[in-house]
Amino acid sequence: MGRASKDKRDIYYRKAKEEGWRARSAYKLLQIDEAFSLFAGAHHVVDLCAAPGSWSQVLSRKLYLPAIQNGRNPPKIVAVDLQPMAPIEGIIQLQGDITSEVTAQEVIGHFDGNPADLVISDGAPDVTGLHDMDEYIQAQLILAALTIVTHVLKPGGTFVAKVFRGREISLLYSQLKLFFSMVTIAKPKSSRNSSIESFVVCQNYRAPAGFHPAHLRSLLDNMTASYLTHPLPTLAQRQLVPFVACGDLSGWDADRSYDLPQEGPAQEESRPPFTGS
């Protein structure tokens, strides 16, 4: 069965089409929120690598629209991506580089100088099929997202990002633990078990003493050389982080193929009687 056929039989793919989500990844954020209550008290939110916009749709439906309907002051939600995307109600869109301080200042400008309560990122590179390379590039992308996080996230805030779990992921955990007191790996039910994809939920942001966001920029610039000379984290750098399976475990399985609904009554295929010996 080809990939396209598998996607069309995936229950979350079909539900996303029925419920108007731009991608099935909307259910991943919804299930992470069920486990961690990400949206509770969130008034300033940033969606990094937002295109095509399914996570921004979730923010609109879960935060912005309920506030409007109940006559409350709506939250400010800023979506950032290098690519343009179709408008979403209540979402402020910025086209920019997430590693740029200019982009960070634009985000804060939309928040009237206030820091963000929550930063989320579902960004991922085009995979090559070489797992070590894909994991490394994804880790680089998370550190790039962390660059803007250190500019805009308030102390005690939360950061959620996609990760590829591989043999060297503990180094990334160690780096994130420098900035957040609690780091958890979440595996939503809508994320296929066969995928190395998971999501890191980083809570209670607290920058190290003496840290400045420019320091992280230099870390990214030197990351390639460091990776080539010290590709594996030392024992002291290894971190064990808790793992949470998100979503109703008695619900749909993202790896299972479900029967497609029939367009009309099923027709019995007429066959000649078996006459073989």
PDB file of C-alpha atoms in Angstrom:
ATOM      1  CA  MET A   1       0.000   0.000   0.000  1.00  0.00           C
ATOM      2  CA  GLY A   2       1.427   3.374  -1.002  1.00  0.00           C
ATOM      3  CA  ARG A   3       1.834   6.271   1.364  1.00  0.00           C
ATOM      4  CA  ALA A   4      -1.083   8.215  -0.118  1.00  0.00           C
ATOM      5  CA  SER A   5      -3.408   5.251   0.359  1.00  0.00           C
ATOM      6  CA  LYS A   6      -2.268   4.821   3.959  1.00  0.00           C
ATOM      7  CA  ASP A   7      -2.879   8.500   4.710  1.00  0.00           C
ATOM      8  CA  LYS A   8      -6.399   8.344   3.286  1.00  0.00           C
ATOM      9  CA  ARG A   9      -7.195   5.404   5.545  1.00  0.00           C
ATOM     10  CA  ASP A  10      -5.781   7.088   8.646  1.00  0.00           C
ATOM     11  CA  ILE A  11      -8.624   8.017  10.999  1.00  0.00           C
ATOM     12  CA  TYR A  12      -7.038  11.342  12.001  1.00  0.00           C
ATOM     13  CA  TYR A  13      -6.420  12.298   8.392  1.00  0.00           C
ATOM     14  CA  ARG A  14     -10.093  11.708   7.606  1.00  0.00           C
ATOM     15  CA  LYS A  15     -11.347  13.453  10.758  1.00  0.00           C
ATOM     16  CA  ALA A  16      -9.170  16.475   9.973  1.00  0.00           C
ATOM     17  CA  LYS A  17     -10.862  16.750   6.578  1.00  0.00           C
ATOM     18  CA  GLU A  18     -14.315  16.403   8.143  1.00  0.00           C
ATOM     19  CA  GLU A  19     -13.709  18.932  10.941  1.00  0.00           C
ATOM     20  CA  GLY A  20     -11.930  21.537   8.823  1.00  0.00           C
ATOM     21  CA  TRP A  21      -8.393  21.202  10.167  1.00  0.00           C
ATOM     22  CA  ARG A  22      -5.614  21.994   7.711  1.00  0.00           C
ATOM     23  CA  ALA A  23      -3.592  18.943   8.813  1.00  0.00           C
ATOM     24  CA  ARG A  24      -3.986  15.917  11.074  1.00  0.00           C
ATOM     25  CA  SER A  25      -1.288  17.382  13.347  1.00  0.00           C
ATOM     26  CA  ALA A  26      -4.016  19.489  14.989  1.00  0.00           C
ATOM     27  CA  TYR A  27      -4.971  16.429  17.045  1.00  0.00           C
ATOM     28  CA  LYS A  28      -1.413  16.137  18.365  1.00  0.00           C
ATOM     29  CA  LEU A  29      -1.591  19.589  19.956  1.00  0.00           C
ATOM     30  CA  LEU A  30      -5.110  18.929  21.254  1.00  0.00           C
ATOM     31  CA  GLN A  31      -3.957  15.710  22.938  1.00  0.00           C
ATOM     32  CA  ILE A  32      -0.850  17.348  24.410  1.00  0.00           C
ATOM     33  CA  ASP A  33      -3.096  20.070  25.842  1.00  0.00           C
ATOM     34  CA  GLU A  34      -5.328  17.403  27.416  1.00  0.00           C
ATOM     35  CA  ALA A  35      -2.309  15.987  29.240  1.00  0.00           C
ATOM     36  CA  PHE A  36      -0.561  19.240  30.216  1.00  0.00           C
ATOM     37  CA  SER A  37      -3.271  21.972  30.187  1.00  0.00           C
ATOM     38  CA  LEU A  38      -1.105  24.146  27.939  1.00  0.00           C
ATOM     39  CA  PHE A  39      -3.804  26.723  27.271  1.00  0.00           C
ATOM     40  CA  ALA A  40      -4.807  27.420  30.873  1.00  0.00           C
ATOM     41  CA  GLY A  41      -4.151  31.102  31.542  1.00  0.00           C
ATOM     42  CA  ALA A  42      -2.394  31.665  28.198  1.00  0.00           C
ATOM     43  CA  HIS A  43      -2.940  35.252  26.985  1.00  0.00           C
ATOM     44  CA  HIS A  44       0.128  35.718  24.783  1.00  0.00           C
ATOM     45  CA  VAL A  45       1.015  32.768  22.551  1.00  0.00           C
ATOM     46  CA  VAL A  46       3.553  32.271  19.748  1.00  0.00           C
ATOM     47  CA  ASP A  47       3.288  29.547  17.083  1.00  0.00           C
ATOM     48  CA  LEU A  48       6.675  29.021  15.403  1.00  0.00           C
ATOM     49  CA  CYS A  49       7.071  27.319  12.011  1.00  0.00           C
ATOM     50  CA  ALA A  50       3.311  27.720  11.796  1.00  0.00           C
ATOM     51  CA  ALA A  51       2.529  26.897   8.125  1.00  0.00           C
ATOM     52  CA  PRO A  52       0.214  25.421   6.944  1.00  0.00           C
ATOM     53  CA  GLY A  53      -1.552  26.525  10.129  1.00  0.00           C
ATOM     54  CA  SER A  54      -3.203  23.550  11.861  1.00  0.00           C
ATOM     55  CA  TRP A  55      -1.700  24.420  15.264  1.00  0.00           C
ATOM     56  CA  SER A  56      -2.715  28.066  14.774  1.00  0.00           C
ATOM     57  CA  GLN A  57      -6.236  26.809  14.058  1.00  0.00           C
ATOM     58  CA  VAL A  58      -6.212  24.994  17.394  1.00  0.00           C
ATOM     59  CA  LEU A  59      -5.121  28.183  19.168  1.00  0.00           C
ATOM     60  CA  SER A  60      -7.877  30.124  17.417  1.00  0.00           C
ATOM     61  CA  ARG A  61     -10.601  27.623  18.300  1.00  0.00           C
ATOM     62  CA  LYS A  62      -9.445  26.920  21.862  1.00  0.00           C
ATOM     63  CA  LEU A  63      -8.360  30.412  22.961  1.00  0.00           C
ATOM     64  CA  TYR A  64      -9.449  33.234  20.676  1.00  0.00           C
ATOM     65  CA  LEU A  65     -12.989  32.261  19.626  1.00  0.00           C
ATOM     66  CA  PRO A  66     -14.216  31.232  23.125  1.00  0.00           C
ATOM     67  CA  ALA A  67     -12.992  34.583  24.496  1.00  0.00           C
ATOM     68  CA  ILE A  68     -14.847  36.494  21.769  1.00  0.00           C
ATOM     69  CA  GLN A  69     -18.033  34.469  22.267  1.00  0.00           C
ATOM     70  CA  ASN A  70     -17.987  35.050  26.039  1.00  0.00           C
ATOM     71  CA  GLY A  71     -17.202  38.760  25.786  1.00  0.00           C
ATOM     72  CA  ARG A  72     -13.740  38.447  27.335  1.00  0.00           C
ATOM     73  CA  ASN A  73     -10.587  40.244  26.259  1.00  0.00           C
ATOM     74  CA  PRO A  74      -9.174  37.933  23.532  1.00  0.00           C
ATOM     75  CA  PRO A  75      -5.613  36.614  23.751  1.00  0.00           C
ATOM     76  CA  LYS A  76      -2.865  37.774  21.395  1.00  0.00           C
ATOM     77  CA  ILE A  77      -1.617  34.939  19.169  1.00  0.00           C
ATOM     78  CA  VAL A  78       1.290  35.412  16.749  1.00  0.00           C
ATOM     79  CA  ALA A  79       2.188  32.823  14.098  1.00  0.00           C
ATOM     80  CA  VAL A  80       5.687  32.980  12.585  1.00  0.00           C
ATOM     81  CA  ASP A  81       6.949  31.240   9.449  1.00  0.00           C
ATOM     82  CA  LEU A  82       9.135  31.948   6.459  1.00  0.00           C
ATOM     83  CA  GLN A  83       6.247  30.807   4.248  1.00  0.00           C
ATOM     84  CA  PRO A  84       2.910  32.638   3.937  1.00  0.00           C
ATOM     85  CA  MET A  85      -0.280  30.848   4.952  1.00  0.00           C
ATOM     86  CA  ALA A  86      -3.991  31.483   4.552  1.00  0.00           C
ATOM     87  CA  PRO A  87      -5.513  33.783   7.208  1.00  0.00           C
ATOM     88  CA  ILE A  88      -6.958  32.346  10.446  1.00  0.00           C
ATOM     89  CA  GLU A  89      -9.355  34.292  12.654  1.00  0.00           C
ATOM     90  CA  GLY A  90      -7.590  35.850  15.617  1.00  0.00           C
ATOM     91  CA  ILE A  91      -4.082  34.947  14.427  1.00  0.00           C
ATOM     92  CA  ILE A  92      -1.468  37.625  13.693  1.00  0.00           C
ATOM     93  CA  GLN A  93       0.882  36.348  10.995  1.00  0.00           C
ATOM     94  CA  LEU A  94       4.542  37.263  10.638  1.00  0.00           C
ATOM     95  CA  GLN A  95       6.858  36.162   7.852  1.00  0.00           C
ATOM     96  CA  GLY A  96      10.307  35.979   9.337  1.00  0.00           C
ATOM     97  CA  ASP A  97      13.302  33.985  10.533  1.00  0.00           C
ATOM     98  CA  ILE A  98      12.777  32.473  13.988  1.00  0.00           C
ATOM     99  CA  THR A  99      16.481  32.913  14.788  1.00  0.00           C
ATOM    100  CA  SER A 100      16.346  36.663  14.138  1.00  0.00           C
ATOM    101  CA  GLU A 101      16.211  39.179  16.982  1.00  0.00           C
ATOM    102  CA  VAL A 102      14.211  41.434  14.655  1.00  0.00           C
ATOM    103  CA  THR A 103      11.480  38.785  14.491  1.00  0.00           C
ATOM    104  CA  ALA A 104      11.512  38.466  18.283  1.00  0.00           C
ATOM    105  CA  GLN A 105      11.067  42.210  18.661  1.00  0.00           C
ATOM    106  CA  GLU A 106       8.160  42.161  16.194  1.00  0.00           C
ATOM    107  CA  VAL A 107       6.467  39.462  18.266  1.00  0.00           C
ATOM    108  CA  ILE A 108       6.908  41.423  21.499  1.00  0.00           C
ATOM    109  CA  GLY A 109       5.641  44.525  19.706  1.00  0.00           C
ATOM    110  CA  HIS A 110       2.340  42.766  18.979  1.00  0.00           C
ATOM    111  CA  PHE A 111       2.169  41.822  22.671  1.00  0.00           C
ATOM    112  CA  ASP A 112       2.543  45.503  23.659  1.00  0.00           C
ATOM    113  CA  GLY A 113       5.836  44.720  25.358  1.00  0.00           C
ATOM    114  CA  ASN A 114       4.504  41.757  27.352  1.00  0.00           C
ATOM    115  CA  PRO A 115       6.299  38.384  27.248  1.00  0.00           C
ATOM    116  CA  ALA A 116       4.652  35.213  25.925  1.00  0.00           C
ATOM    117  CA  ASP A 117       3.010  32.646  28.195  1.00  0.00           C
ATOM    118  CA  LEU A 118       3.356  29.796  25.693  1.00  0.00           C
ATOM    119  CA  VAL A 119       5.528  29.120  22.638  1.00  0.00           C
ATOM    120  CA  ILE A 120       4.819  26.112  20.414  1.00  0.00           C
ATOM    121  CA  SER A 121       6.608  24.735  17.364  1.00  0.00           C
ATOM    122  CA  ASP A 122       5.590  21.886  15.066  1.00  0.00           C
ATOM    123  CA  GLY A 123       8.415  22.617  12.637  1.00  0.00           C
ATOM    124  CA  ALA A 124      10.450  19.842  11.046  1.00  0.00           C
ATOM    125  CA  PRO A 125      12.949  19.663   8.180  1.00  0.00           C
ATOM    126  CA  ASP A 126      12.373  17.675   5.018  1.00  0.00           C
ATOM    127  CA  VAL A 127      13.505  14.227   6.131  1.00  0.00           C
ATOM    128  CA  THR A 128      16.308  12.509   4.238  1.00  0.00           C
ATOM    129  CA  GLY A 129      15.698   8.981   5.519  1.00  0.00           C
ATOM    130  CA  LEU A 130      19.100   9.048   7.251  1.00  0.00           C
ATOM    131  CA  HIS A 131      17.933   8.971  10.859  1.00  0.00           C
ATOM    132  CA  ASP A 132      21.108  10.364  12.428  1.00  0.00           C
ATOM    133  CA  MET A 133      21.131  13.286   9.997  1.00  0.00           C
ATOM    134  CA  ASP A 134      17.390  13.944  10.406  1.00  0.00           C
ATOM    135  CA  GLU A 135      17.690  13.878  14.203  1.00  0.00           C
ATOM    136  CA  TYR A 136      20.629  16.302  14.128  1.00  0.00           C
ATOM    137  CA  ILE A 137      18.883  18.770  11.786  1.00  0.00           C
ATOM    138  CA  GLN A 138      15.723  18.616  13.904  1.00  0.00           C
ATOM    139  CA  ALA A 139      17.766  19.324  17.047  1.00  0.00           C
ATOM    140  CA  GLN A 140      19.254  22.332  15.260  1.00  0.00           C
ATOM    141  CA  LEU A 141      15.747  23.551  14.426  1.00  0.00           C
ATOM    142  CA  ILE A 142      14.689  23.252  18.080  1.00  0.00           C
ATOM    143  CA  LEU A 143      17.715  25.241  19.199  1.00  0.00           C
ATOM    144  CA  ALA A 144      16.826  27.854  16.577  1.00  0.00           C
ATOM    145  CA  ALA A 145      13.301  28.002  18.052  1.00  0.00           C
ATOM    146  CA  LEU A 146      14.862  28.287  21.508  1.00  0.00           C
ATOM    147  CA  THR A 147      16.598  31.426  20.270  1.00  0.00           C
ATOM    148  CA  ILE A 148      13.284  33.248  19.941  1.00  0.00           C
ATOM    149  CA  VAL A 149      11.961  31.557  23.105  1.00  0.00           C
ATOM    150  CA  THR A 150      14.731  33.158  25.167  1.00  0.00           C
ATOM    151  CA  HIS A 151      13.729  36.552  23.782  1.00  0.00           C
ATOM    152  CA  VAL A 152       9.948  36.358  24.238  1.00  0.00           C
ATOM    153  CA  LEU A 153       8.974  33.717  26.853  1.00  0.00           C
ATOM    154  CA  LYS A 154       8.176  34.867  30.378  1.00  0.00           C
ATOM    155  CA  PRO A 155       9.757  33.220  33.448  1.00  0.00           C
ATOM    156  CA  GLY A 156       7.635  30.196  34.290  1.00  0.00           C
ATOM    157  CA  GLY A 157       6.381  29.921  30.695  1.00  0.00           C
ATOM    158  CA  THR A 158       6.033  26.772  28.576  1.00  0.00           C
ATOM    159  CA  PHE A 159       7.672  25.701  25.322  1.00  0.00           C
ATOM    160  CA  VAL A 160       6.461  22.760  23.181  1.00  0.00           C
ATOM    161  CA  ALA A 161       8.355  21.473  20.135  1.00  0.00           C
ATOM    162  CA  LYS A 162       8.569  18.440  17.893  1.00  0.00           C
ATOM    163  CA  VAL A 163      11.602  16.179  18.372  1.00  0.00           C
ATOM    164  CA  PHE A 164      12.978  13.096  16.634  1.00  0.00           C
ATOM    165  CA  ARG A 165      13.932  10.598  19.303  1.00  0.00           C
ATOM    166  CA  GLY A 166      17.189   8.859  18.494  1.00  0.00           C
ATOM    167  CA  ARG A 167      20.332   7.617  20.176  1.00  0.00           C
ATOM    168  CA  GLU A 168      21.760  11.103  20.734  1.00  0.00           C
ATOM    169  CA  ILE A 169      18.592  12.837  21.911  1.00  0.00           C
ATOM    170  CA  SER A 170      19.873  12.992  25.497  1.00  0.00           C
ATOM    171  CA  LEU A 171      22.185  15.869  24.536  1.00  0.00           C
ATOM    172  CA  LEU A 172      19.172  17.935  23.488  1.00  0.00           C
ATOM    173  CA  TYR A 173      17.425  17.057  26.762  1.00  0.00           C
ATOM    174  CA  SER A 174      20.480  18.311  28.667  1.00  0.00           C
ATOM    175  CA  GLN A 175      20.455  21.586  26.770  1.00  0.00           C
ATOM    176  CA  LEU A 176      16.733  22.143  27.380  1.00  0.00           C
ATOM    177  CA  LYS A 177      17.096  21.300  31.071  1.00  0.00           C
ATOM    178  CA  LEU A 178      19.397  24.312  31.375  1.00  0.00           C
ATOM    179  CA  PHE A 179      16.424  26.569  30.589  1.00  0.00           C
ATOM    180  CA  PHE A 180      13.425  24.693  32.026  1.00  0.00           C
ATOM    181  CA  SER A 181      13.008  23.017  35.387  1.00  0.00           C
ATOM    182  CA  MET A 182      10.727  20.326  33.936  1.00  0.00           C
ATOM    183  CA  VAL A 183      11.187  18.619  30.566  1.00  0.00           C
ATOM    184  CA  THR A 184       8.809  15.848  29.460  1.00  0.00           C
ATOM    185  CA  ILE A 185       8.560  13.812  26.271  1.00  0.00           C
ATOM    186  CA  ALA A 186       4.979  13.485  25.044  1.00  0.00           C
ATOM    187  CA  LYS A 187       3.782  10.948  22.477  1.00  0.00           C
ATOM    188  CA  PRO A 188       0.247  11.816  21.324  1.00  0.00           C
ATOM    189  CA  LYS A 189      -2.029   8.967  20.322  1.00  0.00           C
ATOM    190  CA  SER A 190      -2.425  10.621  16.916  1.00  0.00           C
ATOM    191  CA  SER A 191       1.333  10.317  16.303  1.00  0.00           C
ATOM    192  CA  ARG A 192       2.076   6.983  14.693  1.00  0.00           C
ATOM    193  CA  ASN A 193       3.951   4.470  16.846  1.00  0.00           C
ATOM    194  CA  SER A 194       6.101   3.665  13.824  1.00  0.00           C
ATOM    195  CA  SER A 195       7.368   7.280  13.756  1.00  0.00           C
ATOM    196  CA  ILE A 196      10.379   8.522  15.761  1.00  0.00           C
ATOM    197  CA  GLU A 197       8.447  11.778  16.205  1.00  0.00           C
ATOM    198  CA  SER A 198       7.581  12.922  19.723  1.00  0.00           C
ATOM    199  CA  PHE A 199       7.096  16.295  21.388  1.00  0.00           C
ATOM    200  CA  VAL A 200       9.147  17.882  24.128  1.00  0.00           C
ATOM    201  CA  VAL A 201       7.077  19.792  26.710  1.00  0.00           C
ATOM    202  CA  CYS A 202       9.334  22.223  28.583  1.00  0.00           C
ATOM    203  CA  GLN A 203       7.743  23.883  31.616  1.00  0.00           C
ATOM    204  CA  ASN A 204       8.812  26.613  34.043  1.00  0.00           C
ATOM    205  CA  TYR A 205      11.236  28.638  31.938  1.00  0.00           C
ATOM    206  CA  ARG A 206      14.153  30.045  33.919  1.00  0.00           C
ATOM    207  CA  ALA A 207      17.218  31.327  32.083  1.00  0.00           C
ATOM    208  CA  PRO A 208      20.597  30.444  33.630  1.00  0.00           C
ATOM    209  CA  ALA A 209      22.337  33.152  35.629  1.00  0.00           C
ATOM    210  CA  GLY A 210      24.270  35.501  33.352  1.00  0.00           C
ATOM    211  CA  PHE A 211      22.631  34.154  30.188  1.00  0.00           C
ATOM    212  CA  HIS A 212      21.919  36.438  27.232  1.00  0.00           C
ATOM    213  CA  PRO A 213      20.031  35.292  24.095  1.00  0.00           C
ATOM    214  CA  ALA A 214      23.078  36.193  21.978  1.00  0.00           C
ATOM    215  CA  HIS A 215      24.911  33.327  23.672  1.00  0.00           C
ATOM    216  CA  LEU A 216      22.515  30.849  22.083  1.00  0.00           C
ATOM    217  CA  ARG A 217      23.165  32.354  18.657  1.00  0.00           C
ATOM    218  CA  SER A 218      26.864  31.604  19.057  1.00  0.00           C
ATOM    219  CA  LEU A 219      26.012  28.064  20.167  1.00  0.00           C
ATOM    220  CA  LEU A 220      24.103  27.494  16.931  1.00  0.00           C
ATOM    221  CA  ASP A 221      26.967  28.922  14.870  1.00  0.00           C
ATOM    222  CA  ASN A 222      29.430  26.514  16.475  1.00  0.00           C
ATOM    223  CA  MET A 223      27.126  23.491  16.645  1.00  0.00           C
ATOM    224  CA  THR A 224      28.331  21.800  13.459  1.00  0.00           C
ATOM    225  CA  ALA A 225      32.004  21.874  14.456  1.00  0.00           C
ATOM    226  CA  SER A 226      31.120  20.697  17.960  1.00  0.00           C
ATOM    227  CA  TYR A 227      29.034  17.827  16.600  1.00  0.00           C
ATOM    228  CA  LEU A 228      31.853  16.617  14.367  1.00  0.00           C
ATOM    229  CA  THR A 229      34.428  16.602  17.175  1.00  0.00           C
ATOM    230  CA  HIS A 230      32.130  15.387  20.010  1.00  0.00           C
ATOM    231  CA  PRO A 231      29.176  13.614  18.371  1.00  0.00           C
ATOM    232  CA  LEU A 232      28.063  11.765  21.526  1.00  0.00           C
ATOM    233  CA  PRO A 233      27.093  13.351  24.858  1.00  0.00           C
ATOM    234  CA  THR A 234      29.221  12.353  27.828  1.00  0.00           C
ATOM    235  CA  LEU A 235      27.741  10.359  30.696  1.00  0.00           C
ATOM    236  CA  ALA A 236      27.470  13.552  32.753  1.00  0.00           C
ATOM    237  CA  GLN A 237      25.408  15.158  29.983  1.00  0.00           C
ATOM    238  CA  ARG A 238      22.905  12.325  29.658  1.00  0.00           C
ATOM    239  CA  GLN A 239      19.451  13.069  31.037  1.00  0.00           C
ATOM    240  CA  LEU A 240      16.478  10.825  31.705  1.00  0.00           C
ATOM    241  CA  VAL A 241      13.218  12.675  31.138  1.00  0.00           C
ATOM    242  CA  PRO A 242       9.682  11.460  31.892  1.00  0.00           C
ATOM    243  CA  PHE A 243       7.555  10.091  29.057  1.00  0.00           C
ATOM    244  CA  VAL A 244       3.816  10.740  28.745  1.00  0.00           C
ATOM    245  CA  ALA A 245       1.501   9.032  26.250  1.00  0.00           C
ATOM    246  CA  CYS A 246      -1.100  11.659  25.295  1.00  0.00           C
ATOM    247  CA  GLY A 247      -4.649  11.074  24.167  1.00  0.00           C
ATOM    248  CA  ASP A 248      -7.320   8.538  25.002  1.00  0.00           C
ATOM    249  CA  LEU A 249      -5.480   5.219  24.832  1.00  0.00           C
ATOM    250  CA  SER A 250      -8.777   3.405  24.214  1.00  0.00           C
ATOM    251  CA  GLY A 251      -9.393   5.586  21.154  1.00  0.00           C
ATOM    252  CA  TRP A 252      -8.168   5.419  17.585  1.00  0.00           C
ATOM    253  CA  ASP A 253      -4.765   4.038  16.699  1.00  0.00           C
ATOM    254  CA  ALA A 254      -2.816   6.209  14.256  1.00  0.00           C
ATOM    255  CA  ASP A 255      -1.024   3.128  12.894  1.00  0.00           C
ATOM    256  CA  ARG A 256      -4.186   1.199  12.146  1.00  0.00           C
ATOM    257  CA  SER A 257      -6.051   1.186   8.834  1.00  0.00           C
ATOM    258  CA  TYR A 258      -9.788   1.703   9.254  1.00  0.00           C
ATOM    259  CA  ASP A 259     -12.471   0.844   6.716  1.00  0.00           C
ATOM    260  CA  LEU A 260     -13.453   3.726   4.487  1.00  0.00           C
ATOM    261  CA  PRO A 261     -17.159   4.661   4.448  1.00  0.00           C
ATOM    262  CA  GLN A 262     -19.061   3.337   1.428  1.00  0.00           C
ATOM    263  CA  GLU A 263     -20.418   5.856  -1.073  1.00  0.00           C
ATOM    264  CA  GLY A 264     -23.566   3.749  -1.449  1.00  0.00           C
ATOM    265  CA  PRO A 265     -24.904   0.283  -0.643  1.00  0.00           C
ATOM    266  CA  ALA A 266     -22.274  -2.353  -1.197  1.00  0.00           C
ATOM    267  CA  GLN A 267     -22.850  -4.391  -4.308  1.00  0.00           C
ATOM    268  CA  GLU A 268     -22.375  -8.143  -4.220  1.00  0.00           C
ATOM    269  CA  GLU A 269     -19.980  -9.236  -6.915  1.00  0.00           C
ATOM    270  CA  SER A 270     -21.551 -11.945  -9.020  1.00  0.00           C
ATOM    271  CA  ARG A 271     -19.257 -14.911  -9.563  1.00  0.00           C
ATOM    272  CA  PRO A 272     -19.765 -18.180 -11.432  1.00  0.00           C
ATOM    273  CA  PRO A 273     -20.058 -21.296  -9.267  1.00  0.00           C
ATOM    274  CA  PHE A 274     -16.813 -23.095  -8.466  1.00  0.00           C
ATOM    275  CA  THR A 275     -16.479 -26.074 -10.739  1.00  0.00           C
ATOM    276  CA  GLY A 276     -12.877 -27.093 -10.128  1.00  0.00           C
ATOM    277  CA  SER A 277     -12.037 -30.539  -8.772  1.00  0.00           C
TER     278      SER A 277
END
